[in-house]
PDB file of C-alpha atoms and ligand atoms in Angstrom:
ATOM      1  CA  UNK A1163      86.561 102.830  70.884  1.00 97.00           C
ATOM      2  CA  UNK A1164      88.368 103.980  67.992  1.00 97.00           C
ATOM      3  CA  UNK A1165      87.211 107.625  68.151  1.00 98.00           C
ATOM      4  CA  UNK A1166      88.691 108.031  71.495  1.00 98.00           C
ATOM      5  CA  UNK A1167      92.067 106.454  70.814  1.00 98.00           C
ATOM      6  CA  UNK A1168      92.015 108.986  67.968  1.00 98.00           C
ATOM      7  CA  UNK A1169      91.715 111.855  70.357  1.00 98.00           C
ATOM      8  CA  UNK A1170      94.256 110.093  72.745  1.00 98.00           C
ATOM      9  CA  UNK A1171      96.661 109.871  69.743  1.00 98.00           C
ATOM     10  CA  UNK A1172      96.179 113.578  68.508  1.00 98.00           C
ATOM     11  CA  UNK A1173      95.616 115.655  71.672  1.00 98.00           C
ATOM     12  CA  UNK A1174      97.164 113.215  74.461  1.00 98.00           C
ATOM     13  CA  UNK A1175     100.362 114.338  76.366  1.00 97.00           C
ATOM     14  CA  UNK A1176     102.835 111.997  78.179  1.00 98.00           C
ATOM     15  CA  UNK A1177     104.613 113.881  80.719  1.00 97.00           C
ATOM     16  CA  UNK A1178     106.408 110.815  82.194  1.00 96.00           C
ATOM     17  CA  UNK A1179     106.127 107.036  81.909  1.00 96.00           C
ATOM     18  CA  UNK A1180     102.887 106.882  84.280  1.00 95.00           C
ATOM     19  CA  UNK A1181     100.873 109.830  83.311  1.00 96.00           C
ATOM     20  CA  UNK A1182      98.493 110.556  80.299  1.00 98.00           C
ATOM     21  CA  UNK A1183      97.379 114.130  80.063  1.00 97.00           C
ATOM     22  CA  UNK A1184      94.174 114.812  78.280  1.00 98.00           C
ATOM     23  CA  UNK A1185      93.170 118.270  79.264  1.00 98.00           C
ATOM     24  CA  UNK A1186      92.432 119.066  75.679  1.00 98.00           C
ATOM     25  CA  UNK A1187      89.146 117.172  75.667  1.00 98.00           C
ATOM     26  CA  UNK A1188      88.393 115.735  79.027  1.00 98.00           C
ATOM     27  CA  UNK A1189      90.245 116.818  82.014  1.00 97.00           C
ATOM     28  CA  UNK A1190      90.310 120.637  81.489  1.00 97.00           C
ATOM     29  CA  UNK A1191      88.733 121.713  78.076  1.00 98.00           C
ATOM     30  CA  UNK A1192      85.882 119.479  77.431  1.00 98.00           C
ATOM     31  CA  UNK A1193      84.667 118.220  73.832  1.00 98.00           C
ATOM     32  CA  UNK A1194      81.066 118.006  73.882  1.00 98.00           C
ATOM     33  CA  UNK A1195      80.562 116.051  71.098  1.00 98.00           C
ATOM     34  CA  UNK A1196      83.168 113.263  72.149  1.00 98.00           C
ATOM     35  CA  UNK A1197      81.362 113.233  75.456  1.00 98.00           C
ATOM     36  CA  UNK A1198      78.218 112.405  73.666  1.00 98.00           C
ATOM     37  CA  UNK A1199      79.957 109.606  71.641  1.00 98.00           C
ATOM     38  CA  UNK A1200      81.391 108.340  74.787  1.00 98.00           C
ATOM     39  CA  UNK A1201      77.879 108.385  76.373  1.00 98.00           C
ATOM     40  CA  UNK A1202      76.252 106.513  73.420  1.00 98.00           C
ATOM     41  CA  UNK A1203      78.938 103.905  73.608  1.00 98.00           C
ATOM     42  CA  UNK A1204      78.517 103.235  77.287  1.00 98.00           C
ATOM     43  CA  UNK A1205      74.725 102.996  76.657  1.00 98.00           C
ATOM     44  CA  UNK A1206      75.237 100.400  74.020  1.00 98.00           C
ATOM     45  CA  UNK A1207      77.612  98.446  76.352  1.00 98.00           C
ATOM     46  CA  UNK A1208      75.273  98.410  79.172  1.00 98.00           C
ATOM     47  CA  UNK A1209      72.064  98.186  77.191  1.00 98.00           C
ATOM     48  CA  UNK A1210      71.141  94.905  78.904  1.00 97.00           C
ATOM     49  CA  UNK A1211      71.531  96.233  82.418  1.00 97.00           C
ATOM     50  CA  UNK A1212      68.836  97.820  84.940  1.00 98.00           C
ATOM     51  CA  UNK A1213      69.995 101.201  85.640  1.00 98.00           C
ATOM     52  CA  UNK A1214      68.500 103.606  87.986  1.00 98.00           C
ATOM     53  CA  UNK A1215      71.382 105.994  88.457  1.00 98.00           C
ATOM     54  CA  UNK A1216      74.629 106.942  87.186  1.00 98.00           C
ATOM     55  CA  UNK A1217      77.440 107.572  89.643  1.00 98.00           C
ATOM     56  CA  UNK A1218      80.872 109.001  89.449  1.00 98.00           C
ATOM     57  CA  UNK A1219      83.500 111.312  91.158  1.00 97.00           C
ATOM     58  CA  UNK A1220      84.017 114.991  90.647  1.00 96.00           C
ATOM     59  CA  UNK A1221      85.174 116.413  88.415  1.00 93.00           C
ATOM     60  CA  UNK A1222      86.314 114.892  85.283  1.00 92.00           C
ATOM     61  CA  UNK A1223      83.811 111.939  85.342  1.00 94.00           C
ATOM     62  CA  UNK A1224      80.762 114.304  85.272  1.00 98.00           C
ATOM     63  CA  UNK A1225      80.911 115.227  81.754  1.00 97.00           C
ATOM     64  CA  UNK A1226      80.346 111.848  79.974  1.00 97.00           C
ATOM     65  CA  UNK A1227      77.901 110.829  82.589  1.00 98.00           C
ATOM     66  CA  UNK A1228      75.545 113.972  82.110  1.00 98.00           C
ATOM     67  CA  UNK A1229      75.253 112.907  78.543  1.00 98.00           C
ATOM     68  CA  UNK A1230      74.535 109.282  79.654  1.00 98.00           C
ATOM     69  CA  UNK A1231      72.010 110.488  82.037  1.00 98.00           C
ATOM     70  CA  UNK A1232      70.235 112.408  79.447  1.00 98.00           C
ATOM     71  CA  UNK A1233      70.384 109.449  77.131  1.00 98.00           C
ATOM     72  CA  UNK A1234      69.102 106.865  79.671  1.00 98.00           C
ATOM     73  CA  UNK A1235      66.848 109.576  81.474  1.00 98.00           C
ATOM     74  CA  UNK A1236      68.191 108.614  84.675  1.00 98.00           C
ATOM     75  CA  UNK A1237      69.848 110.908  87.441  1.00 98.00           C
ATOM     76  CA  UNK A1238      73.707 111.449  87.556  1.00 98.00           C
ATOM     77  CA  UNK A1239      75.223 111.833  91.065  1.00 98.00           C
ATOM     78  CA  UNK A1240      78.723 112.694  91.683  1.00 98.00           C
ATOM     79  CA  UNK A1241      80.684 111.731  94.884  1.00 97.00           C
ATOM     80  CA  UNK A1242      82.453 114.921  96.319  1.00 94.00           C
ATOM     81  CA  UNK A1243      86.000 115.122  97.260  1.00 92.00           C
ATOM     82  CA  UNK A1244      85.136 117.773  99.979  1.00 74.00           C
ATOM     83  CA  UNK A1245      85.749 116.497 103.579  1.00 59.00           C
ATOM     84  CA  UNK A1246      83.687 119.212 105.406  1.00 58.00           C
ATOM     85  CA  UNK A1247      80.680 116.670 106.010  1.00 53.00           C
ATOM     86  CA  UNK A1248      82.906 113.877 106.887  1.00 58.00           C
ATOM     87  CA  UNK A1249      81.509 113.708 110.424  1.00 68.00           C
ATOM     88  CA  UNK A1250      77.794 114.144 109.172  1.00 83.00           C
ATOM     89  CA  UNK A1251      75.666 111.219 109.646  1.00 88.00           C
ATOM     90  CA  UNK A1252      73.645 112.300 106.639  1.00 93.00           C
ATOM     91  CA  UNK A1253      76.632 111.509 104.250  1.00 93.00           C
ATOM     92  CA  UNK A1254      78.352 108.064 103.443  1.00 95.00           C
ATOM     93  CA  UNK A1255      82.239 108.638 103.393  1.00 93.00           C
ATOM     94  CA  UNK A1256      85.165 106.819 102.717  1.00 94.00           C
ATOM     95  CA  UNK A1257      89.100 107.494 102.533  1.00 93.00           C
ATOM     96  CA  UNK A1258      91.042 107.004  99.037  1.00 94.00           C
ATOM     97  CA  UNK A1259      94.564 106.982  98.458  1.00 91.00           C
ATOM     98  CA  UNK A1260      95.843 108.426  95.249  1.00 88.00           C
ATOM     99  CA  UNK A1261      99.078 107.153  94.210  1.00 82.00           C
ATOM    100  CA  UNK A1262      99.131 109.328  91.290  1.00 81.00           C
ATOM    101  CA  UNK A1263      99.102 112.494  93.587  1.00 82.00           C
ATOM    102  CA  UNK A1264     100.458 110.789  96.740  1.00 88.00           C
ATOM    103  CA  UNK A1265      97.520 112.007  98.884  1.00 88.00           C
ATOM    104  CA  UNK A1266      94.676 110.793 100.877  1.00 89.00           C
ATOM    105  CA  UNK A1267      91.289 112.228 100.309  1.00 89.00           C
ATOM    106  CA  UNK A1268      87.776 111.723 101.406  1.00 92.00           C
ATOM    107  CA  UNK A1269      84.888 110.800  99.229  1.00 95.00           C
ATOM    108  CA  UNK A1270      81.554 111.788 100.434  1.00 94.00           C
ATOM    109  CA  UNK A1271      77.981 111.005  99.180  1.00 96.00           C
ATOM    110  CA  UNK A1272      74.634 112.157 100.570  1.00 95.00           C
ATOM    111  CA  UNK A1273      72.569 109.575 101.835  1.00 97.00           C
ATOM    112  CA  UNK A1274      69.675 111.194  99.942  1.00 97.00           C
ATOM    113  CA  UNK A1275      70.941 110.243  96.646  1.00 98.00           C
ATOM    114  CA  UNK A1276      71.470 106.506  96.997  1.00 98.00           C
ATOM    115  CA  UNK A1277      69.191 103.801  98.267  1.00 97.00           C
ATOM    116  CA  UNK A1278      69.018 100.154  98.498  1.00 98.00           C
ATOM    117  CA  UNK A1279      66.620 100.065  95.426  1.00 98.00           C
ATOM    118  CA  UNK A1280      69.174 101.592  93.161  1.00 98.00           C
ATOM    119  CA  UNK A1281      71.054  99.809  90.390  1.00 98.00           C
ATOM    120  CA  UNK A1282      73.999 102.013  89.777  1.00 98.00           C
ATOM    121  CA  UNK A1283      76.567 102.317  86.928  1.00 98.00           C
ATOM    122  CA  UNK A1284      79.791 103.761  88.269  1.00 98.00           C
ATOM    123  CA  UNK A1285      81.808 105.662  85.645  1.00 98.00           C
ATOM    124  CA  UNK A1286      85.177 107.444  86.079  1.00 98.00           C
ATOM    125  CA  UNK A1287      87.550 109.403  83.569  1.00 98.00           C
ATOM    126  CA  UNK A1288      90.783 107.301  84.366  1.00 98.00           C
ATOM    127  CA  UNK A1289      91.519 103.958  86.015  1.00 98.00           C
ATOM    128  CA  UNK A1290      95.004 103.652  87.446  1.00 97.00           C
ATOM    129  CA  UNK A1291      95.519 101.803  90.811  1.00 96.00           C
ATOM    130  CA  UNK A1292      91.852 101.343  91.170  1.00 97.00           C
ATOM    131  CA  UNK A1293      91.523 103.260  94.433  1.00 97.00           C
ATOM    132  CA  UNK A1294      89.062 105.613  93.421  1.00 97.00           C
ATOM    133  CA  UNK A1295      86.704 103.010  91.844  1.00 98.00           C
ATOM    134  CA  UNK A1296      87.379 100.753  95.020  1.00 98.00           C
ATOM    135  CA  UNK A1297      86.274 103.647  97.218  1.00 97.00           C
ATOM    136  CA  UNK A1298      83.152 104.498  95.114  1.00 98.00           C
ATOM    137  CA  UNK A1299      82.190 100.762  95.299  1.00 98.00           C
ATOM    138  CA  UNK A1300      82.656 100.943  99.176  1.00 98.00           C
ATOM    139  CA  UNK A1301      80.127 103.612  99.455  1.00 98.00           C
ATOM    140  CA  UNK A1302      77.588 102.017  96.868  1.00 98.00           C
ATOM    141  CA  UNK A1303      77.948  98.763  98.807  1.00 97.00           C
ATOM    142  CA  UNK A1304      77.508 100.555 102.276  1.00 97.00           C
ATOM    143  CA  UNK A1305      74.126 101.950 100.833  1.00 98.00           C
ATOM    144  CA  UNK A1306      73.073  98.459  99.849  1.00 98.00           C
ATOM    145  CA  UNK A1307      72.785  99.706  96.316  1.00 98.00           C
ATOM    146  CA  UNK A1308      73.262  97.155  93.388  1.00 98.00           C
ATOM    147  CA  UNK A1309      76.246  97.619  91.176  1.00 98.00           C
ATOM    148  CA  UNK A1310      75.115  97.203  87.558  1.00 98.00           C
ATOM    149  CA  UNK A1311      78.435  97.822  85.961  1.00 97.00           C
ATOM    150  CA  UNK A1312      81.707  99.977  85.952  1.00 98.00           C
ATOM    151  CA  UNK A1313      82.651 102.086  82.998  1.00 98.00           C
ATOM    152  CA  UNK A1314      86.032 103.784  82.489  1.00 98.00           C
ATOM    153  CA  UNK A1315      87.015 106.226  79.772  1.00 98.00           C
ATOM    154  CA  UNK A1316      90.904 105.703  79.982  1.00 98.00           C
ATOM    155  CA  UNK A1317      92.249 102.649  81.735  1.00 98.00           C
ATOM    156  CA  UNK A1318      96.079 102.486  82.167  1.00 98.00           C
ATOM    157  CA  UNK A1319      96.295  98.597  82.134  1.00 98.00           C
ATOM    158  CA  UNK A1320     100.085  98.631  82.963  1.00 98.00           C
ATOM    159  CA  UNK A1321      98.696  99.643  86.594  1.00 97.00           C
ATOM    160  CA  UNK A1322      96.962  97.463  89.197  1.00 96.00           C
ATOM    161  CA  UNK A1323      93.322  98.773  89.085  1.00 98.00           C
ATOM    162  CA  UNK A1324      91.700  96.324  86.806  1.00 98.00           C
ATOM    163  CA  UNK A1325      93.255  93.431  88.818  1.00 98.00           C
ATOM    164  CA  UNK A1326      92.117  94.577  92.163  1.00 98.00           C
ATOM    165  CA  UNK A1327      88.626  95.636  90.896  1.00 98.00           C
ATOM    166  CA  UNK A1328      88.048  92.330  89.346  1.00 98.00           C
ATOM    167  CA  UNK A1329      89.388  90.522  92.488  1.00 97.00           C
ATOM    168  CA  UNK A1330      86.350  92.022  94.156  1.00 96.00           C
ATOM    169  CA  UNK A1331      84.119  90.206  91.480  1.00 95.00           C
ATOM    170  CA  UNK A1332      83.339  93.246  89.257  1.00 95.00           C
ATOM    171  CA  UNK A1333      83.654  93.440  85.487  1.00 92.00           C
ATOM    172  CA  UNK A1334      85.092  96.615  84.013  1.00 98.00           C
ATOM    173  CA  UNK A1335      84.288  98.100  80.541  1.00 98.00           C
ATOM    174  CA  UNK A1336      87.040 100.718  79.616  1.00 98.00           C
ATOM    175  CA  UNK A1337      86.826 102.581  76.440  1.00 98.00           C
ATOM    176  CA  UNK A1338      90.420 102.787  75.654  1.00 98.00           C
ATOM    177  CA  UNK A1339      93.007 100.707  77.517  1.00 98.00           C
ATOM    178  CA  UNK A1340      96.596 102.104  77.483  1.00 98.00           C
ATOM    179  CA  UNK A1341      99.299  99.379  77.436  1.00 98.00           C
ATOM    180  CA  UNK A1342     102.288 101.388  77.863  1.00 98.00           C
ATOM    181  CA  UNK A1343     103.334 105.221  77.863  1.00 98.00           C
ATOM    182  CA  UNK A1344     107.031 104.407  77.873  1.00 97.00           C
ATOM    183  CA  UNK A1345     109.332 107.004  76.408  1.00 94.00           C
ATOM    184  CA  UNK A1346     106.300 109.258  75.419  1.00 94.00           C
ATOM    185  CA  UNK A1347     104.849 106.717  73.230  1.00 97.00           C
ATOM    186  CA  UNK A1348     101.249 105.838  73.799  1.00 98.00           C
ATOM    187  CA  UNK A1349     100.366 101.884  72.929  1.00 98.00           C
ATOM    188  CA  UNK A1350      96.961 100.744  73.228  1.00 98.00           C
ATOM    189  CA  UNK A1351      96.113  97.133  74.428  1.00 97.00           C
ATOM    190  CA  UNK A1352      95.010  95.158  71.227  1.00 87.00           C
ATOM    191  CA  UNK A1353      91.555  94.109  71.347  1.00 76.00           C
TER     192      UNK A1353
HETATM  193  P1  LIG B2384      93.263 105.408  90.761  1.00 56.83           P
HETATM  194  O1  LIG B2384      92.332 105.694  91.972  1.00 56.83           O
HETATM  195  O2  LIG B2384      92.635 104.357  89.833  1.00 56.83           O
HETATM  196  O3  LIG B2384      94.611 105.232  91.035  1.00 56.83           O
HETATM  197  O4  LIG B2384      93.403 106.693  89.912  1.00 56.83           O
HETATM  198  C1  LIG B2384      92.084 107.439  89.552  1.00 56.83           C
HETATM  199  C2  LIG B2384      92.112 108.800  89.350  1.00 56.83           C
HETATM  200  O5  LIG B2384      93.490 109.350  89.512  1.00 56.83           O
HETATM  201  C3  LIG B2384      91.346 109.284  88.203  1.00 56.83           C
HETATM  202  O6  LIG B2384      90.069 109.671  88.434  1.00 56.83           O
HETATM  203  C4  LIG B2384      91.985 110.626  87.777  1.00 56.83           C
HETATM  204  O7  LIG B2384      91.570 111.598  88.298  1.00 56.83           O
HETATM  205  C5  LIG B2384      93.456 110.388  88.366  1.00 56.83           C
HETATM  206  N1  LIG B2384      94.586 109.873  87.301  1.00 56.83           N
HETATM  207  C6  LIG B2384      95.096 108.689  87.446  1.00 56.83           C
HETATM  208  N2  LIG B2384      95.967 108.592  86.540  1.00 56.83           N
HETATM  209  C7  LIG B2384      95.853 109.750  85.641  1.00 56.83           C
HETATM  210  C8  LIG B2384      96.478 110.016  84.450  1.00 56.83           C
HETATM  211  O8  LIG B2384      97.499 109.259  83.961  1.00 56.83           O
HETATM  212  N3  LIG B2384      95.853 111.078  83.972  1.00 56.83           N
HETATM  213  C9  LIG B2384      95.060 111.845  84.471  1.00 56.83           C
HETATM  214  N4  LIG B2384      94.605 112.873  83.750  1.00 56.83           N
HETATM  215  N5  LIG B2384      94.422 111.453  85.671  1.00 56.83           N
HETATM  216  C10 LIG B2384      94.846 110.379  86.179  1.00 56.83           C
END
């Protein structure tokens, strides 16, 4: 998506060869107009899919999802990284490893907000090693809901996430795909 690439070129920061910071429009300050454009793009991409719910993970996935939920008139549900309800049988939960932060965290989702009749689009802000996405898919599968699609705002294609998720049989639509961040230079995958 060209508009998103323009934002990344203009406002993105590269603190090291593996990390892209987009605090100026997505991860700290939020550019609402851009979020609406991301949502329109997801809507167009998934227009042939049955969608009853949009799912994401707190916090940065929420902004584009709210606009998409508005456009599609379906609920937006975010999985929480809170572990306080981990032993509560009313919640699905799974443990996710973050290679970026080198920590494990628990993803939880109330059983009230997903069921086997749901057709879910899962959306997240970044895909790196795919652990967050795979964790979310485990929960959606445990709930016996259907996965209608996976949408990622920024994919770091030099990391393993896409491969691992595709190996599970899922397609991924990424709005911007980063080929490399070497020496502070942002290079996109040619498409
Ligand atoms: P994964 O589970 O795919 O390894 O990482 C996904 C999560 O890690 C994203 O939801 C995001 O919060 C965070 N993340 C991974 N890499 C980056 C990055 O380069 N920049 C930012 N801002 N977040 C990242």
